[in-house]
Short mmCIF file of C-alpha atoms (C1' of nucleotides) in Angstrom, two decimals:
data_model
loop_
_atom_site.label_atom_id
_atom_site.label_comp_id
_atom_site.label_asym_id
_atom_site.label_seq_id
_atom_site.Cartn_x
_atom_site.Cartn_y
_atom_site.Cartn_z
CA MET A 10 76.50 103.26 117.81
CA THR A 11 75.12 106.17 120.48
CA GLN A 12 73.30 103.43 122.92
CA LEU A 13 75.70 100.82 122.66
CA ASP A 14 78.45 103.48 123.39
CA LEU A 15 77.59 104.83 125.57
CA ASP A 16 77.05 101.80 127.49
CA ALA A 17 79.49 100.46 126.93
CA ARG A 18 81.41 103.35 128.30
CA LEU A 19 79.25 103.78 131.69
CA ALA A 20 79.85 100.26 131.87
CA GLY A 21 83.78 100.51 131.58
CA THR A 22 84.01 96.98 129.73
CA ALA A 23 84.97 99.80 126.37
CA ASN A 24 88.62 100.86 127.37
CA ALA A 25 90.22 101.04 130.80
CA VAL A 26 90.38 104.13 131.32
CA PRO A 27 87.21 105.60 130.22
CA PRO A 28 87.24 109.00 128.62
CA ASN A 29 85.61 111.31 130.14
CA ALA A 30 84.48 109.11 133.79
CA VAL A 31 80.45 110.94 135.18
CA PRO A 32 82.63 113.61 136.84
CA ALA A 33 81.46 113.84 141.35
CA ASN A 34 78.47 116.43 141.26
CA ARG A 35 80.04 119.76 140.66
CA VAL A 36 78.33 123.49 139.46
CA GLY A 37 77.77 124.48 136.10
CA ARG A 38 77.25 123.00 132.98
CA PRO A 39 77.59 119.64 132.79
CA LEU A 40 79.20 117.69 129.66
CA ASP A 41 77.40 117.23 127.07
CA LEU A 42 78.24 112.63 127.06
CA THR A 43 76.13 112.63 123.72
CA ARG A 44 78.92 114.70 121.81
CA ASP A 45 81.37 111.48 122.93
CA ALA A 46 79.81 108.91 120.65
CA ASP A 47 78.96 112.06 118.01
CA ILE A 48 83.25 113.28 117.68
CA LEU A 49 83.36 109.21 117.84
CA ASP A 50 81.71 107.99 114.94
CA ALA A 51 82.90 110.84 113.26
CA ALA A 52 86.64 109.93 113.80
CA LEU A 53 86.03 106.67 112.85
CA ASP A 54 84.30 107.83 109.39
CA VAL A 55 87.44 110.48 108.38
CA LEU A 56 89.79 107.58 110.32
CA ALA A 57 88.23 104.90 106.72
CA GLU A 58 88.32 107.65 104.49
CA GLU A 59 91.31 109.55 104.77
CA GLY A 60 93.65 107.45 106.60
CA PHE A 61 95.81 108.36 109.53
CA ASP A 62 97.49 110.42 108.99
CA GLY A 63 95.35 111.98 106.57
CA MET A 64 92.64 112.95 109.13
CA THR A 65 92.95 115.68 110.62
CA ILE A 66 91.47 116.49 114.09
CA ASP A 67 89.61 120.40 112.29
CA MET A 68 87.34 117.33 109.39
CA VAL A 69 86.02 115.18 112.62
CA ALA A 70 85.10 118.68 114.09
CA ALA A 71 82.99 120.22 112.06
CA ARG A 72 81.78 116.01 110.68
CA ALA A 73 81.38 116.39 114.75
CA LYS A 74 80.06 119.69 113.96
CA ALA A 75 81.58 119.72 117.55
CA GLY A 76 84.17 122.66 118.29
CA LYS A 77 88.36 121.76 118.48
CA ALA A 78 87.81 122.87 121.91
CA THR A 79 85.49 119.31 122.69
CA LEU A 80 87.59 117.78 121.55
CA TYR A 81 90.05 118.76 123.40
CA ARG A 82 88.31 118.96 126.38
CA ARG A 83 87.31 115.10 126.39
CA TRP A 84 90.68 113.44 124.07
CA PRO A 85 93.95 114.89 125.73
CA SER A 86 95.87 113.64 121.50
CA LYS A 87 95.23 112.93 118.53
CA THR A 88 96.59 109.46 119.18
CA GLU A 89 94.02 109.19 121.37
CA LEU A 90 91.01 109.87 120.36
CA VAL A 91 91.75 107.61 117.61
CA ILE A 92 92.43 104.57 119.70
CA ASP A 93 89.25 105.08 121.56
CA ALA A 94 87.81 105.68 118.44
CA VAL A 95 88.81 102.09 117.58
CA ALA A 96 87.91 100.39 120.66
CA CYS A 97 85.05 101.00 120.93
CA MET A 98 84.43 99.92 116.87
CA LYS A 99 84.51 97.00 119.18
CA ASN A 100 80.59 97.09 120.72
CA SER A 101 79.28 97.73 117.15
CA ASP A 102 79.88 93.38 116.53
CA LEU A 103 76.50 90.38 117.66
CA ASN A 104 76.95 89.69 120.06
CA LEU A 105 79.41 86.46 120.41
CA ASN A 106 75.85 85.07 123.18
CA ASP A 107 73.55 84.96 119.98
CA LEU A 108 75.71 83.75 117.59
CA PRO A 109 73.71 81.87 114.36
CA ASP A 110 73.12 77.92 115.15
CA THR A 111 72.88 75.90 112.39
CA GLY A 112 73.77 72.75 113.49
CA THR A 113 76.45 72.78 110.44
CA LEU A 114 79.82 74.63 110.07
CA ARG A 115 79.23 75.50 106.49
CA GLY A 116 75.61 77.00 107.64
CA ASP A 117 76.69 78.66 110.69
CA PHE A 118 79.37 80.60 108.08
CA ILE A 119 76.65 81.48 105.68
CA ALA A 120 73.96 82.29 107.96
CA MET A 121 76.48 85.02 108.65
CA MET A 122 77.25 86.40 105.53
CA LYS A 123 74.62 88.89 105.32
CA PRO A 124 74.87 92.33 104.06
CA ALA A 125 74.27 93.86 107.10
CA PRO A 126 77.95 92.09 108.81
CA ILE A 127 79.73 92.02 105.49
CA ARG A 128 78.76 96.63 105.45
CA ASP A 129 80.33 96.86 108.58
CA ALA A 130 83.13 94.89 108.72
CA SER A 131 84.17 96.26 105.29
CA GLN A 132 84.19 99.70 107.35
CA LYS A 133 86.43 98.28 110.02
CA LEU A 134 88.71 96.59 107.31
CA ARG A 135 89.14 100.77 106.14
CA VAL A 136 89.15 102.02 109.20
CA MET A 137 91.68 98.84 109.43
CA ALA A 138 93.57 99.81 106.51
CA GLY A 139 94.84 104.04 107.96
CA LEU A 140 96.54 102.48 110.67
CA VAL A 141 98.33 99.67 109.83
CA SER A 142 101.15 101.94 108.99
CA LEU A 143 101.43 102.81 113.00
CA ILE A 144 100.17 100.57 114.18
CA ALA A 145 104.01 98.86 113.88
CA ARG A 146 105.03 101.34 115.91
CA ASN A 147 102.32 102.04 118.46
CA PRO A 148 101.21 98.79 120.80
CA ASP A 149 98.49 100.58 122.59
CA LEU A 150 96.86 101.01 118.90
CA ALA A 151 97.83 97.96 117.61
CA GLU A 152 95.65 96.44 120.61
CA ALA A 153 92.98 98.75 120.69
CA ALA A 154 92.76 97.64 116.96
CA ARG A 155 93.33 93.98 117.28
CA ALA A 156 90.11 93.87 121.04
CA ALA A 157 88.63 95.84 117.73
CA VAL A 158 88.73 94.30 114.81
CA ILE A 159 90.51 91.32 114.64
CA ALA A 160 89.59 89.33 118.06
CA PRO A 161 85.36 89.62 117.46
CA ARG A 162 85.68 88.05 114.28
CA ALA A 163 88.09 85.12 114.18
CA GLU A 164 86.45 84.95 117.79
CA ILE A 165 83.75 83.89 115.56
CA ASN A 166 85.34 81.77 113.65
CA ARG A 167 86.85 79.63 117.70
CA ARG A 168 83.00 79.25 117.84
CA PHE A 169 81.61 77.73 114.95
CA LEU A 170 84.43 74.87 114.99
CA GLN A 171 84.34 74.54 118.69
CA ARG A 172 80.40 74.04 118.34
CA ALA A 173 81.96 71.46 114.88
CA ILE A 174 84.72 69.57 116.76
CA ASP A 175 81.54 69.12 119.95
CA ARG A 176 78.74 67.30 118.13
CA GLY A 177 81.57 65.23 115.93
CA GLU A 178 80.76 66.59 112.73
CA LEU A 179 85.35 68.00 113.31
CA SER A 180 87.36 65.38 113.81
CA ALA A 181 89.03 67.38 117.54
CA ASP A 182 92.80 68.27 115.90
CA ILE A 183 92.05 70.32 113.46
CA ASP A 184 94.34 73.47 114.66
CA ILE A 185 91.11 76.15 115.18
CA PRO A 186 93.24 79.59 115.42
CA LEU A 187 95.26 78.10 111.83
CA VAL A 188 91.45 77.01 110.54
CA SER A 189 89.57 80.86 112.17
CA SER A 190 92.37 82.74 109.94
CA ILE A 191 91.33 81.38 106.87
CA SER A 192 88.92 83.74 105.62
CA PRO A 193 89.79 86.80 107.51
CA SER A 194 93.18 86.81 106.18
CA MET A 195 91.17 86.34 102.28
CA ILE A 196 88.81 88.90 102.97
CA THR A 197 91.87 90.85 103.56
CA TYR A 198 93.99 90.55 101.55
CA ARG A 199 91.45 90.42 99.25
CA THR A 200 90.08 94.57 100.29
CA MET A 201 94.02 96.14 101.04
CA MET A 202 96.20 94.27 98.95
CA LEU A 203 94.24 93.62 95.07
CA GLY A 204 91.81 96.00 95.76
CA LYS A 205 88.57 94.51 94.78
CA PRO A 206 85.34 93.93 96.95
CA VAL A 207 84.47 91.43 99.12
CA ASP A 208 80.96 90.24 98.42
CA ARG A 209 78.85 87.11 99.21
CA ASP A 210 80.20 85.16 96.28
CA TYR A 211 83.80 85.46 97.24
CA LEU A 212 82.24 84.25 101.08
CA ILE A 213 80.92 81.38 99.51
CA THR A 214 83.67 80.70 97.34
CA VAL A 215 86.64 80.85 100.50
CA LEU A 216 84.12 79.15 102.55
CA ASP A 217 83.44 75.59 99.85
CA LYS A 218 87.20 75.78 98.72
CA ILE A 219 89.42 76.65 101.27
CA VAL A 220 88.26 77.17 105.37
CA LEU A 221 86.11 73.65 104.52
CA PRO A 222 88.36 71.33 102.91
CA ALA A 223 91.12 73.19 106.06
CA ALA A 224 88.95 71.26 108.47
CA GLY A 225 88.89 67.99 106.58
CA LEU A 226 85.51 68.80 104.70
CA GLY A 227 85.77 67.80 101.27
CA GLN A 228 82.99 68.88 98.78
CA MET B 8 119.78 96.09 93.51
CA THR B 9 122.21 99.24 91.99
CA GLN B 10 123.20 96.57 88.82
CA LEU B 11 119.14 94.83 88.39
CA ASP B 12 117.56 98.02 88.75
CA LEU B 13 120.65 100.32 86.74
CA ASP B 14 119.20 97.42 83.37
CA ALA B 15 115.96 97.94 85.29
CA ARG B 16 115.98 101.50 83.97
CA LEU B 17 118.32 101.40 81.23
CA ALA B 18 115.59 97.91 79.21
CA GLY B 19 112.83 100.73 80.43
CA THR B 20 110.95 98.08 82.33
CA ALA B 21 110.68 99.14 85.80
CA ASN B 22 108.71 101.97 84.76
CA ALA B 23 107.30 103.48 81.82
CA VAL B 24 108.55 106.96 82.08
CA PRO B 25 112.01 106.02 83.19
CA PRO B 26 112.78 108.43 85.77
CA ASN B 27 116.62 109.41 84.15
CA ALA B 28 117.00 108.85 80.58
CA VAL B 29 120.47 108.81 80.25
CA PRO B 30 121.04 112.26 78.90
CA ALA B 31 122.57 113.36 75.09
CA ASN B 32 125.50 113.87 75.27
CA ARG B 33 127.02 117.78 77.01
CA VAL B 34 129.53 119.22 78.68
CA GLY B 35 129.55 119.64 82.66
CA ARG B 36 129.92 117.18 84.68
CA PRO B 37 127.50 113.91 84.18
CA LEU B 38 124.05 112.49 86.17
CA ASP B 39 126.41 110.49 88.78
CA LEU B 40 124.55 107.43 87.79
CA THR B 41 125.26 105.14 90.75
CA ARG B 42 123.18 107.67 93.20
CA ASP B 43 120.08 106.71 91.79
CA ALA B 44 119.80 103.47 93.74
CA ASP B 45 121.87 104.97 97.10
CA ILE B 46 118.80 107.30 96.91
CA LEU B 47 116.21 104.13 96.45
CA ASP B 48 117.73 101.98 98.90
CA ALA B 49 117.33 104.28 101.56
CA ALA B 50 113.66 104.94 100.48
CA LEU B 51 112.83 101.82 100.61
CA ASP B 52 114.39 101.24 104.02
CA VAL B 53 113.32 104.30 105.55
CA LEU B 54 109.57 104.27 104.67
CA ALA B 55 109.71 100.21 105.88
CA GLU B 56 110.72 101.74 109.11
CA GLU B 57 108.98 104.22 108.88
CA GLY B 58 105.86 104.17 106.08
CA PHE B 59 104.67 106.75 103.74
CA ASP B 60 103.58 109.69 105.94
CA GLY B 61 106.64 109.11 108.85
CA MET B 62 109.46 108.92 105.13
CA THR B 63 110.54 112.50 105.76
CA ILE B 64 113.36 113.80 102.44
CA ASP B 65 115.64 114.97 104.67
CA MET B 66 115.91 110.85 106.22
CA VAL B 67 115.78 109.51 102.51
CA ALA B 68 118.92 111.59 102.13
CA ALA B 69 120.63 111.10 105.14
CA ARG B 70 120.01 107.74 105.05
CA ALA B 71 121.70 107.87 101.12
CA LYS B 72 123.99 110.45 103.16
CA ALA B 73 122.98 112.81 99.61
CA GLY B 74 121.99 115.77 99.91
CA LYS B 75 117.71 117.20 99.19
CA ALA B 76 118.92 119.06 95.82
CA THR B 77 120.31 115.34 94.90
CA LEU B 78 117.05 114.36 94.66
CA TYR B 79 114.88 117.13 93.75
CA ARG B 80 117.06 116.69 90.26
CA ARG B 81 115.57 112.85 90.21
CA TRP B 82 112.17 113.10 90.88
CA PRO B 83 109.66 115.65 91.03
CA SER B 84 107.84 115.73 94.59
CA LYS B 85 107.92 112.26 97.58
CA THR B 86 105.13 110.68 95.69
CA GLU B 87 106.78 110.03 92.48
CA LEU B 88 109.99 108.90 94.17
CA VAL B 89 108.15 106.53 96.68
CA ILE B 90 106.64 104.96 93.43
CA ASP B 91 110.19 104.47 91.83
CA ALA B 92 111.46 103.31 94.81
CA VAL B 93 108.23 100.63 94.64
CA ALA B 94 108.47 100.39 91.17
CA CYS B 95 112.17 98.66 92.27
CA MET B 96 111.57 96.65 94.53
CA LYS B 97 110.15 94.25 91.54
CA ASN B 98 114.21 93.16 90.03
CA SER B 99 114.50 92.20 93.39
CA ASP B 100 112.81 88.77 93.14
CA LEU B 101 113.76 85.65 91.45
CA ASN B 102 113.98 85.33 88.54
CA LEU B 103 110.35 83.85 85.87
CA ASN B 104 112.98 81.47 84.48
CA ASP B 105 114.57 79.54 86.71
CA LEU B 106 112.07 78.17 89.43
CA PRO B 107 112.98 75.44 91.30
CA ASP B 108 111.77 72.22 89.77
CA THR B 109 111.37 69.71 92.10
CA GLY B 110 108.51 66.89 90.59
CA THR B 111 105.93 67.52 93.08
CA LEU B 112 104.16 70.75 94.05
CA ARG B 113 104.62 70.42 97.57
CA GLY B 114 108.46 69.96 96.94
CA ASP B 115 108.21 73.69 94.89
CA PHE B 116 105.73 75.30 97.31
CA ILE B 117 109.27 74.12 99.78
CA ALA B 118 111.93 74.59 97.05
CA MET B 119 111.23 78.57 97.82
CA MET B 120 110.85 78.86 101.93
CA LYS B 121 114.28 79.66 101.68
CA PRO B 122 116.22 82.08 104.78
CA ALA B 123 116.61 84.70 101.72
CA PRO B 124 113.10 84.79 99.59
CA ILE B 125 111.93 85.01 103.08
CA ARG B 126 113.26 87.77 104.69
CA ASP B 127 113.56 89.89 100.97
CA ALA B 128 109.59 89.24 101.07
CA SER B 129 108.90 90.15 104.70
CA GLN B 130 110.91 93.55 103.83
CA LYS B 131 108.70 93.61 100.34
CA LEU B 132 105.92 93.65 102.91
CA ARG B 133 106.86 95.52 105.48
CA VAL B 134 107.14 98.75 102.98
CA MET B 135 103.92 97.25 101.81
CA ALA B 136 102.63 98.37 105.37
CA GLY B 137 103.99 102.10 105.23
CA LEU B 138 101.77 101.81 101.74
CA VAL B 139 98.69 100.40 102.35
CA SER B 140 97.00 103.18 103.42
CA LEU B 141 97.45 105.38 100.25
CA ILE B 142 97.46 102.76 98.10
CA ALA B 143 93.13 103.03 98.32
CA ARG B 144 93.80 106.73 96.88
CA ASN B 145 95.93 106.98 94.44
CA PRO B 146 96.12 104.97 91.82
CA ASP B 147 99.35 104.89 90.71
CA LEU B 148 101.51 104.59 93.74
CA ALA B 149 98.56 101.23 94.34
CA GLU B 150 99.02 100.27 90.00
CA ALA B 151 103.80 100.17 91.66
CA ALA B 152 103.55 98.16 94.63
CA ARG B 153 100.52 95.65 93.38
CA ALA B 154 103.34 95.00 90.06
CA ALA B 155 105.91 95.09 92.30
CA VAL B 156 104.17 93.12 95.48
CA ILE B 157 101.40 91.26 94.61
CA ALA B 158 101.29 89.75 90.61
CA PRO B 159 105.69 88.96 91.11
CA ARG B 160 104.44 86.35 94.88
CA ALA B 161 100.94 85.39 92.85
CA GLU B 162 102.72 84.81 89.29
CA ILE B 163 105.11 81.98 90.83
CA ASN B 164 102.56 79.86 92.86
CA ARG B 165 100.16 80.28 89.80
CA ARG B 166 102.89 78.72 87.37
CA PHE B 167 104.25 75.82 90.65
CA LEU B 168 99.89 75.02 89.89
CA GLN B 169 100.14 75.19 86.75
CA ARG B 170 102.87 72.55 86.34
CA ALA B 171 101.03 70.02 89.00
CA ILE B 172 98.13 70.31 86.54
CA ASP B 173 100.23 69.82 82.87
CA ARG B 174 102.17 66.57 84.99
CA GLY B 175 98.52 65.55 86.28
CA GLU B 176 99.56 66.23 89.96
CA LEU B 177 96.28 68.52 90.24
CA SER B 178 92.65 68.24 88.95
CA ALA B 179 92.42 70.79 86.38
CA ASP B 180 89.68 72.60 87.34
CA ILE B 181 90.89 74.40 90.17
CA ASP B 182 90.55 77.76 91.11
CA ILE B 183 93.90 78.89 90.67
CA PRO B 184 93.27 83.04 91.36
CA LEU B 185 92.41 81.88 94.65
CA VAL B 186 94.38 78.85 95.43
CA SER B 187 97.39 81.34 95.01
CA SER B 188 96.64 84.22 96.83
CA ILE B 189 96.32 81.36 99.54
CA SER B 190 99.35 81.83 101.33
CA PRO B 191 100.25 85.13 100.04
CA SER B 192 97.31 86.60 102.15
CA MET B 193 97.18 84.28 105.45
CA ILE B 194 100.99 85.78 105.28
CA THR B 195 99.53 89.50 104.95
CA TYR B 196 97.72 89.02 107.82
CA ARG B 197 99.76 87.36 110.10
CA THR B 198 102.50 90.06 110.06
CA MET B 199 100.03 93.36 109.45
CA MET B 200 97.14 92.25 111.47
CA LEU B 201 98.88 90.23 114.00
CA GLY B 202 102.56 91.52 114.25
CA LYS B 203 103.47 87.59 114.22
CA PRO B 204 105.86 86.71 113.19
CA VAL B 205 106.32 84.46 109.75
CA ASP B 206 108.74 82.05 110.01
CA ARG B 207 109.72 78.40 107.95
CA ASP B 208 107.29 76.25 110.21
CA TYR B 209 104.54 78.23 109.96
CA LEU B 210 104.55 78.83 106.03
CA ILE B 211 104.98 74.32 106.83
CA THR B 212 101.79 74.59 108.24
CA VAL B 213 99.76 77.43 106.55
CA LEU B 214 100.95 74.32 102.81
CA ASP B 215 100.27 71.83 104.15
CA LYS B 216 97.37 72.04 106.34
CA ILE B 217 95.61 74.88 103.84
CA VAL B 218 96.91 75.50 100.71
CA LEU B 219 97.17 71.99 99.85
CA PRO B 220 93.70 70.17 101.10
CA ALA B 221 91.85 73.76 98.50
CA ALA B 222 94.36 72.40 96.08
CA GLY B 223 92.49 68.85 96.50
CA LEU B 224 96.18 67.17 98.28
CA GLY B 225 94.14 65.78 101.33
CA GLN B 226 97.03 65.00 103.44
"C1'" DA C 7 142.42 127.29 81.48
"C1'" DA C 8 136.65 128.22 81.00
"C1'" DG C 9 132.89 127.32 80.99
"C1'" DT C 10 129.25 124.37 82.58
"C1'" DT C 11 126.93 120.90 85.27
"C1'" DC C 12 126.70 118.16 89.54
"C1'" DC C 13 127.74 117.12 95.05
"C1'" DG C 14 126.49 117.70 99.39
"C1'" DA C 15 125.04 120.41 102.87
"C1'" DA C 16 123.09 124.03 105.12
"C1'" DA C 17 119.91 127.78 104.56
"C1'" DC C 18 115.74 128.99 103.46
"C1'" DT C 19 110.30 129.86 102.16
"C1'" DG C 20 105.60 128.52 102.50
"C1'" DC C 21 102.69 125.49 104.17
"C1'" DT C 22 99.70 122.96 107.24
"C1'" DT C 23 98.36 121.43 111.33
"C1'" DA C 24 98.26 119.94 116.37
"C1'" DG C 25 97.25 121.79 120.27
"C1'" DT C 26 95.27 126.29 122.73
"C1'" DT C 27 92.85 130.63 124.20
"C1'" DC C 28 89.21 133.87 123.69
"C1'" DC C 29 84.74 134.89 122.65
"C1'" DG C 30 79.99 134.71 123.09
"C1'" DT C 31 76.26 132.14 124.79
"C1'" DA C 32 74.07 127.65 126.29
"C1'" DT C 33 73.28 125.39 130.83
"C1'" DA C 34 73.61 123.63 134.61
"C1'" DT C 35 74.61 124.69 140.50
"C1'" DA C 36 73.39 128.17 144.46
"C1'" DT D 6 70.17 136.13 139.96
"C1'" DA D 7 74.99 135.26 140.70
"C1'" DT D 8 78.64 131.84 139.09
"C1'" DA D 9 80.62 127.74 137.35
"C1'" DT D 10 81.22 125.06 133.31
"C1'" DA D 11 79.99 123.68 129.13
"C1'" DC D 12 79.35 124.30 124.19
"C1'" DG D 13 80.40 125.67 118.94
"C1'" DG D 14 83.44 128.62 116.47
"C1'" DA D 15 87.47 131.37 115.16
"C1'" DA D 16 92.08 133.43 116.47
"C1'" DC D 17 96.19 131.80 117.04
"C1'" DT D 18 101.06 129.46 118.76
"C1'" DA D 19 104.30 126.66 117.32
"C1'" DA D 20 106.27 122.66 115.05
"C1'" DG D 21 108.03 119.84 111.71
"C1'" DC D 22 108.42 118.82 106.53
"C1'" DA D 23 107.64 119.63 101.12
"C1'" DG D 24 110.16 121.94 97.83
"C1'" DT D 25 113.52 125.87 96.62
"C1'" DT D 26 117.70 128.23 96.64
"C1'" DT D 27 122.86 128.92 97.58
"C1'" DC D 28 127.60 127.83 98.73
"C1'" DG D 29 132.45 125.94 97.76
"C1'" DG D 30 134.01 122.30 95.50
"C1'" DA D 31 134.50 118.14 91.99
"C1'" DA D 32 133.77 116.21 87.92
"C1'" DC D 33 133.81 116.49 83.07
"C1'" DT D 34 133.68 118.88 77.55
"C1'" DT D 35 136.19 121.63 74.15
#
DNA sequence: AAGTTCCGAAACTGCTTAGTTCCGTATATA
DNA sequence: TATATACGGAACTAAGCAGTTTCGGAACTT
């Protein structure tokens, strides 16, 4: 995550305005850039455990073994730090360019159900849960959360569906955005509303009994 | 809501321990029982607008035109007040005993898509959004929220599906809990995660393209 | 009428936390 | 070596808020 995050920052992809542009050459001790990633990771951990309002700057600083001053030297406020932390989750995702390609829609979806991606998605969902009540009132945060958590997952599903259409497995007139949102919806609801775990069996059930039928592939 | 709430309190169904049992005959000015409902309604409004952490006791008192002391005379803490307010949402629901019965599964679901129930569900969802981050850490609140918001909706869907099975419209081996959770999941995700409105057209799309196919009723 | 309890309003207390400042130390430039 | 800036840590400031108390007045019982 550290390396990914750093690369993204240097490439300027994580945020329109990187939180700490590498400064012009000047005298004095330089900013320790590795602290950024530690702090952002700590913020995500605390966010997932406590939610936005339960999270305090002291908790984040303590978990990152940093001083509060170090945090405020890099981000102007708690909200900005969180927006940045959420935006950086984006980079931990699988690359869209090397998605599995098994030849069938079902195979592609199943290939995504590895322990690591499931754990990763679960962490993102916990972070999202801690932000939901703010999202309705903070457009910047909403934007960051959607770009980091919602959009990548939907995009993967969209690509799988489009490929299935292209190879003739699926009818071309299915509602791609709608079908793409089925499994994220089911997973989110089961986690946030029902408080039940999402495991591989559940994912396969959703796939076979809901997603594939909606795509026109009755079993 | 006032009358329903009062009835529920007297019947003891809203909570295991009603917040303010009607007291034994005694001297002095009696508790004005109508204040309870006003305060709970105000709490729900503020909750929907601000979320749990954004909601302050002063806001609730002001909106209910009550004094803070009146609130604390009836509930021991902010959390207890919210749990009670959420529990009382349960009573605003359609009675399970006079659900529409149109003779087809699709007809039954469509019959539920009236403006009033949609608005009611939307309000409940906004309240839920303000509680999500707490639900993971407060079992009492989670229980109240599920009983008031999640369970009634799922129960309606379950009954529609069971009736469809009973009349032979549906195969008996469908996964009722799973299919019941489809539309709540899609609605929750669209509202909380995507921030898009849920209107009648969307509900019908979900019904025709996802729920009915999953129930084995391809169009 | 006397005594009791409720009401809304407002002042008050105590704690938490976002954000700031300062310190001794570490790491860079010139 | 002199200067400048970052670091972690801790003390500090200011504001917001949960919960309490007090007050004048209203509503009830006896």
